[in-house]
PDB file of C-alpha atoms in Angstrom:
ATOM      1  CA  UNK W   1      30.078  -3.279  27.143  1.00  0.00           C
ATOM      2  CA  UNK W   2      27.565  -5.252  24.958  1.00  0.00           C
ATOM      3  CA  UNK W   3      25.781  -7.296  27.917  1.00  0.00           C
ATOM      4  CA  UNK W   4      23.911  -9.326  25.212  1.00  0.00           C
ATOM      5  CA  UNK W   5      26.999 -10.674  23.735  1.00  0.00           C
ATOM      6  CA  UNK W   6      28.372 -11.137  27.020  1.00  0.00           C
ATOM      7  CA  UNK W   7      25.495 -12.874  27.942  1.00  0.00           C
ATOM      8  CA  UNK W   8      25.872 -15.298  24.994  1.00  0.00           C
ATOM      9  CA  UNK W   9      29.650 -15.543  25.571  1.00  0.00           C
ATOM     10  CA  UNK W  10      29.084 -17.052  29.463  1.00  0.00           C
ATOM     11  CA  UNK W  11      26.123 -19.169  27.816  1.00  0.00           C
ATOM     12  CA  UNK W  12      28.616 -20.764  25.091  1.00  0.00           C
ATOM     13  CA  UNK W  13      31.313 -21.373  27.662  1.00  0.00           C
ATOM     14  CA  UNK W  14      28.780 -23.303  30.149  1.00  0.00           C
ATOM     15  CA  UNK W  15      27.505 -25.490  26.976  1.00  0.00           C
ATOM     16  CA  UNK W  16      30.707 -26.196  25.571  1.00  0.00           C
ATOM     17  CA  UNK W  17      32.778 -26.084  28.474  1.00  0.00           C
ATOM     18  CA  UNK W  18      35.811 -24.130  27.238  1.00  0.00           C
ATOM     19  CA  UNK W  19      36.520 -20.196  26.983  1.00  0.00           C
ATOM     20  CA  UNK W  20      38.343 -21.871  23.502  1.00  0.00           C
ATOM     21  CA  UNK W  21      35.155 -23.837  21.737  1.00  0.00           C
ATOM     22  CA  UNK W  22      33.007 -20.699  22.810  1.00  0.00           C
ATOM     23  CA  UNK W  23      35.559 -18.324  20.901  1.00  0.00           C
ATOM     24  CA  UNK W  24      35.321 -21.042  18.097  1.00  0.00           C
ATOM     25  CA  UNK W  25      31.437 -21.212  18.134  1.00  0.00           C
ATOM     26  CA  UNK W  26      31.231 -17.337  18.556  1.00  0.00           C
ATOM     27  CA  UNK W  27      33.797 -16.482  15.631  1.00  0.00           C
ATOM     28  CA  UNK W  28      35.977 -14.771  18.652  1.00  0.00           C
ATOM     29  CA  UNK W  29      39.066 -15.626  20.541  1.00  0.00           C
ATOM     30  CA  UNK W  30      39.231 -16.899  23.578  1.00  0.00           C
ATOM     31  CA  UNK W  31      41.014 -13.688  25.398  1.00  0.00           C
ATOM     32  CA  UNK W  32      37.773 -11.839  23.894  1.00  0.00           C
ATOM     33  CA  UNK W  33      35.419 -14.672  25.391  1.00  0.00           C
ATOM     34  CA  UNK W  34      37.309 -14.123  28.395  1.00  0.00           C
ATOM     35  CA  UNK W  35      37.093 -10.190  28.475  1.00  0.00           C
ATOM     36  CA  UNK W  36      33.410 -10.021  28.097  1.00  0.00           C
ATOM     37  CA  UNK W  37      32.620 -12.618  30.957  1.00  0.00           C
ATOM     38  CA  UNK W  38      35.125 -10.189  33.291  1.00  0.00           C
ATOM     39  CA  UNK W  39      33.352  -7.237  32.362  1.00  0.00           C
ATOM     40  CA  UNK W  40      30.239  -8.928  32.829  1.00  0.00           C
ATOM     41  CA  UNK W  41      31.092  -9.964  36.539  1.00  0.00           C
ATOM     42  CA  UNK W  42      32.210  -5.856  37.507  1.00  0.00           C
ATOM     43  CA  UNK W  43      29.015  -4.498  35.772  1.00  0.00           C
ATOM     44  CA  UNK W  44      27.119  -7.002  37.941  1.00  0.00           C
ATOM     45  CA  UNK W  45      29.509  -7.202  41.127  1.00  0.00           C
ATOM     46  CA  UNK W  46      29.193 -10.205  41.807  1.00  0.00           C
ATOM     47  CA  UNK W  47      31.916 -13.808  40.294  1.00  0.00           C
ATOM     48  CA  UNK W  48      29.964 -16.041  38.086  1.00  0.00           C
ATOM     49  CA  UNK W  49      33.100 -18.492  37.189  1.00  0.00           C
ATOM     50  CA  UNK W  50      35.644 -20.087  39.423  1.00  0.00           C
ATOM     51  CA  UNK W  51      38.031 -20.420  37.302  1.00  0.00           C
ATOM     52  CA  UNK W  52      41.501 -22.632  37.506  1.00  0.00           C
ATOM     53  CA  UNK W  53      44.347 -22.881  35.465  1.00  0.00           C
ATOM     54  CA  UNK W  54      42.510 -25.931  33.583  1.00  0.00           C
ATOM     55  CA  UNK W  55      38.450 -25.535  34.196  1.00  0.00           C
ATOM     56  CA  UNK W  56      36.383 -23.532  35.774  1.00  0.00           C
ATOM     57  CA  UNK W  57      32.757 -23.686  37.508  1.00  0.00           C
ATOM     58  CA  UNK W  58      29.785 -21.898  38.284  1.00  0.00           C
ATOM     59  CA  UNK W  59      29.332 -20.235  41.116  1.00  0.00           C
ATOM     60  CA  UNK W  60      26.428 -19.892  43.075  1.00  0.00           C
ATOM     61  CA  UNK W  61      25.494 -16.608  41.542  1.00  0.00           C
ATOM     62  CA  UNK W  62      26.647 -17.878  38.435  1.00  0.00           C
ATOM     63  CA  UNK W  63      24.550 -20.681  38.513  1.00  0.00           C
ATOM     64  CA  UNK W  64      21.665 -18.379  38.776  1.00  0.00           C
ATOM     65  CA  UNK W  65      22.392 -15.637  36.226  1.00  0.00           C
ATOM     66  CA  UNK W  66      23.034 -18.606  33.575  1.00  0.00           C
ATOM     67  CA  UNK W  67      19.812 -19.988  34.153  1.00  0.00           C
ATOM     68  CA  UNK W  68      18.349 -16.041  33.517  1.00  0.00           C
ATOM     69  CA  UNK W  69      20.461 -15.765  30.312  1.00  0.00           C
ATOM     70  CA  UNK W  70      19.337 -19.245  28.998  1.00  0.00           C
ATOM     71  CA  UNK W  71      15.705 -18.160  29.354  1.00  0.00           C
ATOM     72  CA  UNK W  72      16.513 -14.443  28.037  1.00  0.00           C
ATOM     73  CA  UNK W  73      18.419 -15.193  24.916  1.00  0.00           C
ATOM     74  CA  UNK W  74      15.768 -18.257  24.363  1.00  0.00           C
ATOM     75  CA  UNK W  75      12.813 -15.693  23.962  1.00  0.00           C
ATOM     76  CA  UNK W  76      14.959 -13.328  22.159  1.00  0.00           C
ATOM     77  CA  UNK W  77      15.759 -16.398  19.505  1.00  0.00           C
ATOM     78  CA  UNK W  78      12.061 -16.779  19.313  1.00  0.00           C
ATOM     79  CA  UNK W  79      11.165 -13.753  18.659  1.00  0.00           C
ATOM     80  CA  UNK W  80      13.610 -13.229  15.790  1.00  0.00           C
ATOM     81  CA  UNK W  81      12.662 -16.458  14.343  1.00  0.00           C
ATOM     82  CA  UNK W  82       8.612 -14.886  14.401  1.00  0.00           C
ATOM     83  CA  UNK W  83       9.678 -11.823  13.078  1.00  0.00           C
ATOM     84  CA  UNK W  84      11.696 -13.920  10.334  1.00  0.00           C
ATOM     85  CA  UNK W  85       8.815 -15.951   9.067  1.00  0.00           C
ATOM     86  CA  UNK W  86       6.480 -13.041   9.317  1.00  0.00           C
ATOM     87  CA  UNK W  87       8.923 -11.763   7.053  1.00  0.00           C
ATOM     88  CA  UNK W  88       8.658 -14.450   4.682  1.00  0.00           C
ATOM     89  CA  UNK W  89       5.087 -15.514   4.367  1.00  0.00           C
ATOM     90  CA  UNK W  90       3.073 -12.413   4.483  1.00  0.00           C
ATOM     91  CA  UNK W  91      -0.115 -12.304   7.024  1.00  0.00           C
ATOM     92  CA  UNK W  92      -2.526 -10.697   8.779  1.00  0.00           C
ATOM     93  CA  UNK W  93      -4.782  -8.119   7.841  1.00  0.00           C
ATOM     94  CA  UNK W  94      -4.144  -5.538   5.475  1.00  0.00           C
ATOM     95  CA  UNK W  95      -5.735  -2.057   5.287  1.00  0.00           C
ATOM     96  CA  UNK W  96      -6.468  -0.858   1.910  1.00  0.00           C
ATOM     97  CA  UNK W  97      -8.107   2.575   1.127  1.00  0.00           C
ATOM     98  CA  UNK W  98      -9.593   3.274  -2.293  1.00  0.00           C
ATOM     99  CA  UNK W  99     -12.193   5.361  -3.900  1.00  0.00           C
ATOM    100  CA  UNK W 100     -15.375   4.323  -3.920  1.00  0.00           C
ATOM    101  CA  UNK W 101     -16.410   3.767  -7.830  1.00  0.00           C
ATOM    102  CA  UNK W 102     -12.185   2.113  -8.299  1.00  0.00           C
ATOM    103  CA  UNK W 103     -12.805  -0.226  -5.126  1.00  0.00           C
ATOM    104  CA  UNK W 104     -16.235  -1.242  -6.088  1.00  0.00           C
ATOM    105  CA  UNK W 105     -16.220  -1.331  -9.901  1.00  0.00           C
ATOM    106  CA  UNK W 106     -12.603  -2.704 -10.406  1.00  0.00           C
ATOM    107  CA  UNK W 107     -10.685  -3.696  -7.015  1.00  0.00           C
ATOM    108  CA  UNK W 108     -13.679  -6.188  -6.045  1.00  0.00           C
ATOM    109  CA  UNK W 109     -12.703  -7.882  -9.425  1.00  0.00           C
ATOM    110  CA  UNK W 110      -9.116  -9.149  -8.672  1.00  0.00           C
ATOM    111  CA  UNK W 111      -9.008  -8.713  -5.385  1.00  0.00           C
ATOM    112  CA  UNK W 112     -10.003 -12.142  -4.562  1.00  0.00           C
ATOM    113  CA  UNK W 113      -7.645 -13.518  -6.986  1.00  0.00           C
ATOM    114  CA  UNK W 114      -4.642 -11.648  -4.970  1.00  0.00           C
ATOM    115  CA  UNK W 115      -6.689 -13.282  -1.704  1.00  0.00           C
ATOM    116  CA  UNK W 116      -6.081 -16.310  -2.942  1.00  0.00           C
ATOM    117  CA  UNK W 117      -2.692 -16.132  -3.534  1.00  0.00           C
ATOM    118  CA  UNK W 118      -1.769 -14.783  -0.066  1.00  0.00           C
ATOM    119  CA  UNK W 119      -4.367 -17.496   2.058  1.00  0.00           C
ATOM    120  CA  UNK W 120      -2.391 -16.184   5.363  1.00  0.00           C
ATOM    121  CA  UNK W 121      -3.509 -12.499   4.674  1.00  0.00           C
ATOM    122  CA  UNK W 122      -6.659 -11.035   5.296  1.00  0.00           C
ATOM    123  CA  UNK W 123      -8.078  -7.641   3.844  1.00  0.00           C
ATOM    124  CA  UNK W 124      -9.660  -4.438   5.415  1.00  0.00           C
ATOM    125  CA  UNK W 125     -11.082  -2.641   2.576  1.00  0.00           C
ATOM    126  CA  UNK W 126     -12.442   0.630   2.992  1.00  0.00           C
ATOM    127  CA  UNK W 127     -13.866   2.560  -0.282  1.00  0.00           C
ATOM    128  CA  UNK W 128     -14.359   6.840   0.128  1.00  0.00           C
ATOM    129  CA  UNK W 129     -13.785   9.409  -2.166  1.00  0.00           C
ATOM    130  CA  UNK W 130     -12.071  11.597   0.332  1.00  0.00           C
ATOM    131  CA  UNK W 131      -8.534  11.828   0.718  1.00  0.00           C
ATOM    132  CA  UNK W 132      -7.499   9.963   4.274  1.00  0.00           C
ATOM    133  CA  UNK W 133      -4.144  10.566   5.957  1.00  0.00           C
ATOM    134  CA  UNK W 134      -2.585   7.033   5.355  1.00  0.00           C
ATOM    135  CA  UNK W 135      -0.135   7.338   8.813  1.00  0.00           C
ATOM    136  CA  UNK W 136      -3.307   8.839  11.305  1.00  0.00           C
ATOM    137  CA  UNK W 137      -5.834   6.712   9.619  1.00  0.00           C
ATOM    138  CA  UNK W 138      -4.083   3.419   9.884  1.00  0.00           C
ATOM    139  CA  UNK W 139      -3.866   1.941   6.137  1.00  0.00           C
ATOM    140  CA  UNK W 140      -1.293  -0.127   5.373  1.00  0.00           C
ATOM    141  CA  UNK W 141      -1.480   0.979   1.401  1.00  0.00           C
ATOM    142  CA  UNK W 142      -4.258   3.296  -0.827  1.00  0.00           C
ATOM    143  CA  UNK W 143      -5.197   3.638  -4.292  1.00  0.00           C
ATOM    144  CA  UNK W 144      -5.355   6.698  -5.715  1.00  0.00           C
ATOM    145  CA  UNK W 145      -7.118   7.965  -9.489  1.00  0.00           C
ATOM    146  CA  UNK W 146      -5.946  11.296 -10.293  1.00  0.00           C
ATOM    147  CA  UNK W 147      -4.428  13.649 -12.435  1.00  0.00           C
ATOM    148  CA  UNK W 148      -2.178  15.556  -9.938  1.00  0.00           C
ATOM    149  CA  UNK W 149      -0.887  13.728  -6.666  1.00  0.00           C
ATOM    150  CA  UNK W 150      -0.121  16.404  -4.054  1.00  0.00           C
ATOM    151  CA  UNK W 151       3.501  16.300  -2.451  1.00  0.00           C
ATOM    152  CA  UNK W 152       3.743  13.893   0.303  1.00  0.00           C
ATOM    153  CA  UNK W 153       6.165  12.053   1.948  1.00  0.00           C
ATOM    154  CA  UNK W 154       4.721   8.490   0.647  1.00  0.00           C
ATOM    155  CA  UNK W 155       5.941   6.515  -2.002  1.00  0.00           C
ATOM    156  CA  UNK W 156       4.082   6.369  -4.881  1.00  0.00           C
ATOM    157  CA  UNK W 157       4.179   4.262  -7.394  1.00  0.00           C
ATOM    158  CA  UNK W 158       2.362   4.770 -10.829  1.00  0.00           C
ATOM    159  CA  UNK W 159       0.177   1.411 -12.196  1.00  0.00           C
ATOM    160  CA  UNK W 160      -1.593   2.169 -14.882  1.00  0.00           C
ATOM    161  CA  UNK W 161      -4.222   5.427 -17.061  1.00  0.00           C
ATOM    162  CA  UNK W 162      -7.744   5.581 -17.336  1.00  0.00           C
ATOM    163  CA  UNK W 163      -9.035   7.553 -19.974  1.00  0.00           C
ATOM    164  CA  UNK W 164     -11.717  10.142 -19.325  1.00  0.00           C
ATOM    165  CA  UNK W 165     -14.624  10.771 -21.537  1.00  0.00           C
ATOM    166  CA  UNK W 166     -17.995  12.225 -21.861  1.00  0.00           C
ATOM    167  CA  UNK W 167     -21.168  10.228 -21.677  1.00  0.00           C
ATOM    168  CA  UNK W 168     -24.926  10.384 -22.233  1.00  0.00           C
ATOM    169  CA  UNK W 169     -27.833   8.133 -22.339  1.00  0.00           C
ATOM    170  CA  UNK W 170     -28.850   7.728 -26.259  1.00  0.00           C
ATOM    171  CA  UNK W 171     -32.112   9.512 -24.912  1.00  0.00           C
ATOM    172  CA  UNK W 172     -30.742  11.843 -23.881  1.00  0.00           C
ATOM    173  CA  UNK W 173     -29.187  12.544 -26.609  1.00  0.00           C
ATOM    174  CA  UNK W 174     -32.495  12.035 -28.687  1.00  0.00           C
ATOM    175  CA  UNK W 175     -34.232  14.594 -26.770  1.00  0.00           C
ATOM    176  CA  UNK W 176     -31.283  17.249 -26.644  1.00  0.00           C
ATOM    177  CA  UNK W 177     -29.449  16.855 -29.522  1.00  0.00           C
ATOM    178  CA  UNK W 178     -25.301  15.513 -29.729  1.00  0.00           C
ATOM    179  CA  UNK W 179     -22.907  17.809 -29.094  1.00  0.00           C
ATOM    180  CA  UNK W 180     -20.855  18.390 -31.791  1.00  0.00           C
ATOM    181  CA  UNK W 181     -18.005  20.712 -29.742  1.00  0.00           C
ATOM    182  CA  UNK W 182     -16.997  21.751 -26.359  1.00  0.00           C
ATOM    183  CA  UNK W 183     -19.066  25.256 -26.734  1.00  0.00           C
ATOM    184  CA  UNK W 184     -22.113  23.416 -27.136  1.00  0.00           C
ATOM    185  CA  UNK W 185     -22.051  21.639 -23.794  1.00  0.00           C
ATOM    186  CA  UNK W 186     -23.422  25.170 -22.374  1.00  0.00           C
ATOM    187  CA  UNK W 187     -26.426  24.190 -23.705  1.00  0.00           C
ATOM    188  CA  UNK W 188     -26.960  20.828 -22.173  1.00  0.00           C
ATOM    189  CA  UNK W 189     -27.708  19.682 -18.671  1.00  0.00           C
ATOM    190  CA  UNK W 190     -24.049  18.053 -17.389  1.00  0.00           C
ATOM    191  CA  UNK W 191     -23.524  16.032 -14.153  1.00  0.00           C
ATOM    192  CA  UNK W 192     -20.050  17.460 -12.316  1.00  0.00           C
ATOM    193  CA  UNK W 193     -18.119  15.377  -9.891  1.00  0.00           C
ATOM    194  CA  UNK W 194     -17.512  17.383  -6.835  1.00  0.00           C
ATOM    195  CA  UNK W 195     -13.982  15.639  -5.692  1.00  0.00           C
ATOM    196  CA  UNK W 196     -11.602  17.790  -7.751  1.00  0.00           C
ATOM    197  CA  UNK W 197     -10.581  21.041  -7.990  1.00  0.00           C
ATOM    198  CA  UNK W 198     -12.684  22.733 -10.364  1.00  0.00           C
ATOM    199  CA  UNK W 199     -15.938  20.686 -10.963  1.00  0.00           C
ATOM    200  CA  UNK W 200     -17.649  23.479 -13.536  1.00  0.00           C
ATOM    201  CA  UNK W 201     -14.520  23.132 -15.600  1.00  0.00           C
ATOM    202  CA  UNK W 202     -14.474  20.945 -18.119  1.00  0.00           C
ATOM    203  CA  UNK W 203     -10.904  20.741 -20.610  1.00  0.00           C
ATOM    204  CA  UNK W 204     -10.305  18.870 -23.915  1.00  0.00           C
ATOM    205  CA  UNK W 205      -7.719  18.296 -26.177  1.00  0.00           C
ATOM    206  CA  UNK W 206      -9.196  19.395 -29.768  1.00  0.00           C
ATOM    207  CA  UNK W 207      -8.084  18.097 -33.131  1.00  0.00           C
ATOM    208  CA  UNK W 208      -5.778  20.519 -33.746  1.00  0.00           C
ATOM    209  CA  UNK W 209      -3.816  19.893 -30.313  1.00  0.00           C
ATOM    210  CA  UNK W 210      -4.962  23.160 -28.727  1.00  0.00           C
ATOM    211  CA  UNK W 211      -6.538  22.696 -24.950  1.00  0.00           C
ATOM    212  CA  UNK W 212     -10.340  23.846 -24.393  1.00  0.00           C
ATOM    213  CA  UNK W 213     -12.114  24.883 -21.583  1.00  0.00           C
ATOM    214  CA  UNK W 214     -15.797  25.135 -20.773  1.00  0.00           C
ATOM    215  CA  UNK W 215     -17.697  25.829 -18.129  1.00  0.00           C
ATOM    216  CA  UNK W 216     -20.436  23.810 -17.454  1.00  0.00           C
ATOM    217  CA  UNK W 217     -23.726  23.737 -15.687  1.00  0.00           C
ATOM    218  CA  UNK W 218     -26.280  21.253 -14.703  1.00  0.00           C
ATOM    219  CA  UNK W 219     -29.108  19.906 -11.843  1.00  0.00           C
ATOM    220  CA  UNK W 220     -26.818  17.208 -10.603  1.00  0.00           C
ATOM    221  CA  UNK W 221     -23.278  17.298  -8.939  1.00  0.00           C
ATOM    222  CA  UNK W 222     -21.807  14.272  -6.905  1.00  0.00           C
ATOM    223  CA  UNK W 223     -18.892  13.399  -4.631  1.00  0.00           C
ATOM    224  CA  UNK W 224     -19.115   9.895  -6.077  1.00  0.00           C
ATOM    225  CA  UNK W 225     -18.311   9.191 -10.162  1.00  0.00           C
ATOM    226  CA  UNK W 226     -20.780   5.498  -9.875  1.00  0.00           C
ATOM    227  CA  UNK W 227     -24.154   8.511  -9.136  1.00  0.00           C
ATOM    228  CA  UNK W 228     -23.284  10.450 -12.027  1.00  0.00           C
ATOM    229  CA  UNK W 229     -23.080   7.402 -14.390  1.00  0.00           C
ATOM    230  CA  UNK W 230     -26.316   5.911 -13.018  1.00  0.00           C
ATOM    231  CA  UNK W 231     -27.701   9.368 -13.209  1.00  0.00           C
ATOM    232  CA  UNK W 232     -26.798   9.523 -16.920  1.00  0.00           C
ATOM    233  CA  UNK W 233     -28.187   5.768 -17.744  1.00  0.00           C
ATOM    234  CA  UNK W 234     -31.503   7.338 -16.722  1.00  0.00           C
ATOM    235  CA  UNK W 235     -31.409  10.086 -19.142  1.00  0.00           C
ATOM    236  CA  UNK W 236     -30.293  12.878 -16.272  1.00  0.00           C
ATOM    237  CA  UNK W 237     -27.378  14.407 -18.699  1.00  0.00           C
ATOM    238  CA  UNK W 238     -23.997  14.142 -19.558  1.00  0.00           C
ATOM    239  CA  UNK W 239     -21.358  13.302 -17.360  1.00  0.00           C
ATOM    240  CA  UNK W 240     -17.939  12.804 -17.216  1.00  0.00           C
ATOM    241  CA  UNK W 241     -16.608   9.333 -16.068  1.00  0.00           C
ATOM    242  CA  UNK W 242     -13.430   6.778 -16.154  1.00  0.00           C
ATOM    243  CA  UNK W 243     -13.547   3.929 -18.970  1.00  0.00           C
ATOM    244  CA  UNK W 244     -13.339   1.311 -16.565  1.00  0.00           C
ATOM    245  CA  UNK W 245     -16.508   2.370 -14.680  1.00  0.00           C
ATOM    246  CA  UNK W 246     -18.487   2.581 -17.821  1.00  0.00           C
ATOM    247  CA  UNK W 247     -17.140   0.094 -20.112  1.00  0.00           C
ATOM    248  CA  UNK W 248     -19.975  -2.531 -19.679  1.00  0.00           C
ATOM    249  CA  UNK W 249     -22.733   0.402 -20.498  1.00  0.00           C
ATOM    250  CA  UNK W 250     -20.307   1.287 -23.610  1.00  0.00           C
ATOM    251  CA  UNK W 251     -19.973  -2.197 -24.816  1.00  0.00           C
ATOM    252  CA  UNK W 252     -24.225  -2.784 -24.611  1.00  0.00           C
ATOM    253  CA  UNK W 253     -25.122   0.487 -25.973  1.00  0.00           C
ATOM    254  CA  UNK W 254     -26.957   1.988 -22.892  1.00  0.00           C
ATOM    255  CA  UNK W 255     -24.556   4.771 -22.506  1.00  0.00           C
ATOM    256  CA  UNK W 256     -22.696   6.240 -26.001  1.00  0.00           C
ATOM    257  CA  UNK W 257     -19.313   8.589 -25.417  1.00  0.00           C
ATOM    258  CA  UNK W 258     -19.782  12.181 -26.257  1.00  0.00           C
ATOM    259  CA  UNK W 259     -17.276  14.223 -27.698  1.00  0.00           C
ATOM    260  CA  UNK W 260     -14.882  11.621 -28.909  1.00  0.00           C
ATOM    261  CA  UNK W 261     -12.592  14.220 -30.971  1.00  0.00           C
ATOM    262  CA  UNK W 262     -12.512  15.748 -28.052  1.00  0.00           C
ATOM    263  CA  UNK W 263     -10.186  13.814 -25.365  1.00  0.00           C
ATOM    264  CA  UNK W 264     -10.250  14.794 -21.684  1.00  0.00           C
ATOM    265  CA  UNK W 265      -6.520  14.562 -19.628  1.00  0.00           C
ATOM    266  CA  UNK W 266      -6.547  10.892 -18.533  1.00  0.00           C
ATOM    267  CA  UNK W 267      -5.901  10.179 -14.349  1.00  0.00           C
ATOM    268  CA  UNK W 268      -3.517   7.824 -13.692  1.00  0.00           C
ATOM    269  CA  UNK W 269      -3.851   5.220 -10.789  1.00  0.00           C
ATOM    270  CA  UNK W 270      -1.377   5.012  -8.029  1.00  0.00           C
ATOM    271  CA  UNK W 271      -0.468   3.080  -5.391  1.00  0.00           C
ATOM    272  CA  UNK W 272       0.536   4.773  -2.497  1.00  0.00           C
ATOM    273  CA  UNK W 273       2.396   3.436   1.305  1.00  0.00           C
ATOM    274  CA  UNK W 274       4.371   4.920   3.633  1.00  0.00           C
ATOM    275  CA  UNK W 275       7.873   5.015   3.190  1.00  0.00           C
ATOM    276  CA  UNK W 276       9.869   2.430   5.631  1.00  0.00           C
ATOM    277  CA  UNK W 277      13.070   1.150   5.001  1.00  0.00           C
ATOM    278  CA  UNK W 278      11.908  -2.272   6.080  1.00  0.00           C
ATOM    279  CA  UNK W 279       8.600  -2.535   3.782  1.00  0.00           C
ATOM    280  CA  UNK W 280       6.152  -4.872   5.346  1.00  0.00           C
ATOM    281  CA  UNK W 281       5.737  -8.036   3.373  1.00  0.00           C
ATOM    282  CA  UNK W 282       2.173  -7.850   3.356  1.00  0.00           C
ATOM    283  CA  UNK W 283       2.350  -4.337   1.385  1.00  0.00           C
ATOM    284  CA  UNK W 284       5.230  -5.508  -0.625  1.00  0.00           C
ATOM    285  CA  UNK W 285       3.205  -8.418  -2.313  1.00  0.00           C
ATOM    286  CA  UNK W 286       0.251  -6.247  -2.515  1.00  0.00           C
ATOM    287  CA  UNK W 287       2.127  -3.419  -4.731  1.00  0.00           C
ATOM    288  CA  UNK W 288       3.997  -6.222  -7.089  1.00  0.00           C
ATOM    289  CA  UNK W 289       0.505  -7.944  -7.601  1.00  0.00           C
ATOM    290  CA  UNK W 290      -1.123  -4.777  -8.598  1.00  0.00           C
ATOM    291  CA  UNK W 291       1.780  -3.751 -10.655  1.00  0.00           C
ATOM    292  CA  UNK W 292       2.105  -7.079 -12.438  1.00  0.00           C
ATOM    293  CA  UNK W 293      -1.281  -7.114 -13.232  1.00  0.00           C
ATOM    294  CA  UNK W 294      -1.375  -3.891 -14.779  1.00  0.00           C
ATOM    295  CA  UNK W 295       1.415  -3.979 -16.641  1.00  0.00           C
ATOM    296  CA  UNK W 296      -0.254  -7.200 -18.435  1.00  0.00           C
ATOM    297  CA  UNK W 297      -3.928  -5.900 -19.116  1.00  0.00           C
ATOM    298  CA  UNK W 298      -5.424  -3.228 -21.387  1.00  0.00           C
ATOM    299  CA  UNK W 299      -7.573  -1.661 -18.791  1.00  0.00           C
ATOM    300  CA  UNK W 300      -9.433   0.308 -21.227  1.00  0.00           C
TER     301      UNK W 300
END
């Protein structure tokens, strides 16, 4: 037995005061109506309707347990309704992990736009360039720049690339000479990001198509990309680093790209959240802003 529906079965024959309008009202028929209140009184042991040929009343007990299912199904109604414009306006706070150079150099710039937009919501952001567990750690959503995203069991959805590139200080470059080719990075001082696989390793696509490798050495590795391009504005070497972080530096001439017949693999930006079946609005506004506005820029 469904006690629930029974429950709103004996509710709809108090308030309309047939076992027929509450069939009508529930989409039922009135044997049905009359079933569930039956099965309702032997579950419970106890009569809740007198009932006569032409009417019926409450009885004592009846009187009581109505009172306990008006209450009951109330707060249930109440809570669906809270659920269901939850559902529709999206609020409260949302938990956001990105890396630290991406949330700093780029997120910061639109992020109050999408803040805007969303007045109910409120954002947790929290910049690292270590991987977090998205489930233990508590984010709602993460951004992710890379060039290989391990298996998981989140859903990931691809945004936009960022190319890659060598950089250097112009005096740096005055003082140790351009490099002309991949080989002739062993002979300069380069800056290595520490949060991939192979740091030392440096690959290019020449002009030809075929892939080169190098192996690099310098004074200065870092877990953080925004070090390793303030490190190179001060003359420290060459480093490797995403357009958008350095684009401003390009653009004014304090930092010139090295190699350019040289490309490095591009990382692409994700967004990543856990899989539900019911997708929180708050994430689901989050992803379609970020994927709307990447579809409709030229990031680099």
């Amino acid at each position: 037995m469904d006690q629930l529906a029974a429950m709103r079965a004996l509710r709809r024959v108090v308030e309309l005061g047939s076992f027929t309008a509450a069939g009508e009202a529930l989409g039922l028929s009135h044997t049905v109506v009359s079933r569930q209140i039956s099965h309702l009184e032997a579950k419970l042991g106890a009569q809740l309707l007198n009932r006569t040929t032409r009417r019926f009343a409450l009885t004592t007990a009846g009187t009581e347990y109505y009172a306990a299912c008006k209450h009951i199904l109330d707060a249930l109604d109440d809570a669906d309704r809270a659920v269901g414009q939850h559902q529709a306006n999206p609020s409260g706070t949302l938990r956001i992990n990105a890396p630290m150079a991406f949330g700093t150099q780029e997120l910061a710039r639109w992020l109050p736009q999408f803040l805007a937009s969303y007045p109910e919501l409120r954002v947790d952001l929290v910049c690292n360039d270590r991987i977090v567990d998205l489930i233990e750690d508590g984010f709602d959503v993460a951004l992710r720049l890379t060039r290989d995203l391990p298996d998981s069991t989140l859903i990931a959805k691809r945004l936009a690339s960022s190319r890659v590139m060598l950089v250097a200080s112009p005096d740096y470059l005055r003082r140790h000479g351009t490099p002309r080719t991949p080989q002739d990075l062993l002979q300069h001082n380069c800056l290595t990001y520490t949060q991939v696989a192979r740091p030392q390793e440096w690959r290019f696509t020449g002009p030809d198509g075929a892939d080169v490798a190098v192996t690099v050495r310098g004074s200065l590795q870092a877990n953080t990309g925004m070090a390793l391009c303030t490190a190179a504005l001060a003359g420290t070497g060459i480093t490797t680093t995403a357009s958008f972080l350095a684009h401003a530096e390009l653009r004014s001439g304090a930092l010139v790209q090295v190699l350019p017949d040289y490309p490095m693999r591009p990382r692409e930006l994700y967004v990543l959240y856990p899989h539900n079946r019911h997708l929180s609005p708050k994430v689901r506004v989050f992803v379609a802003f970020a994927a709307e506005l990447y579809a409709s820029r030229d990031w680099d």
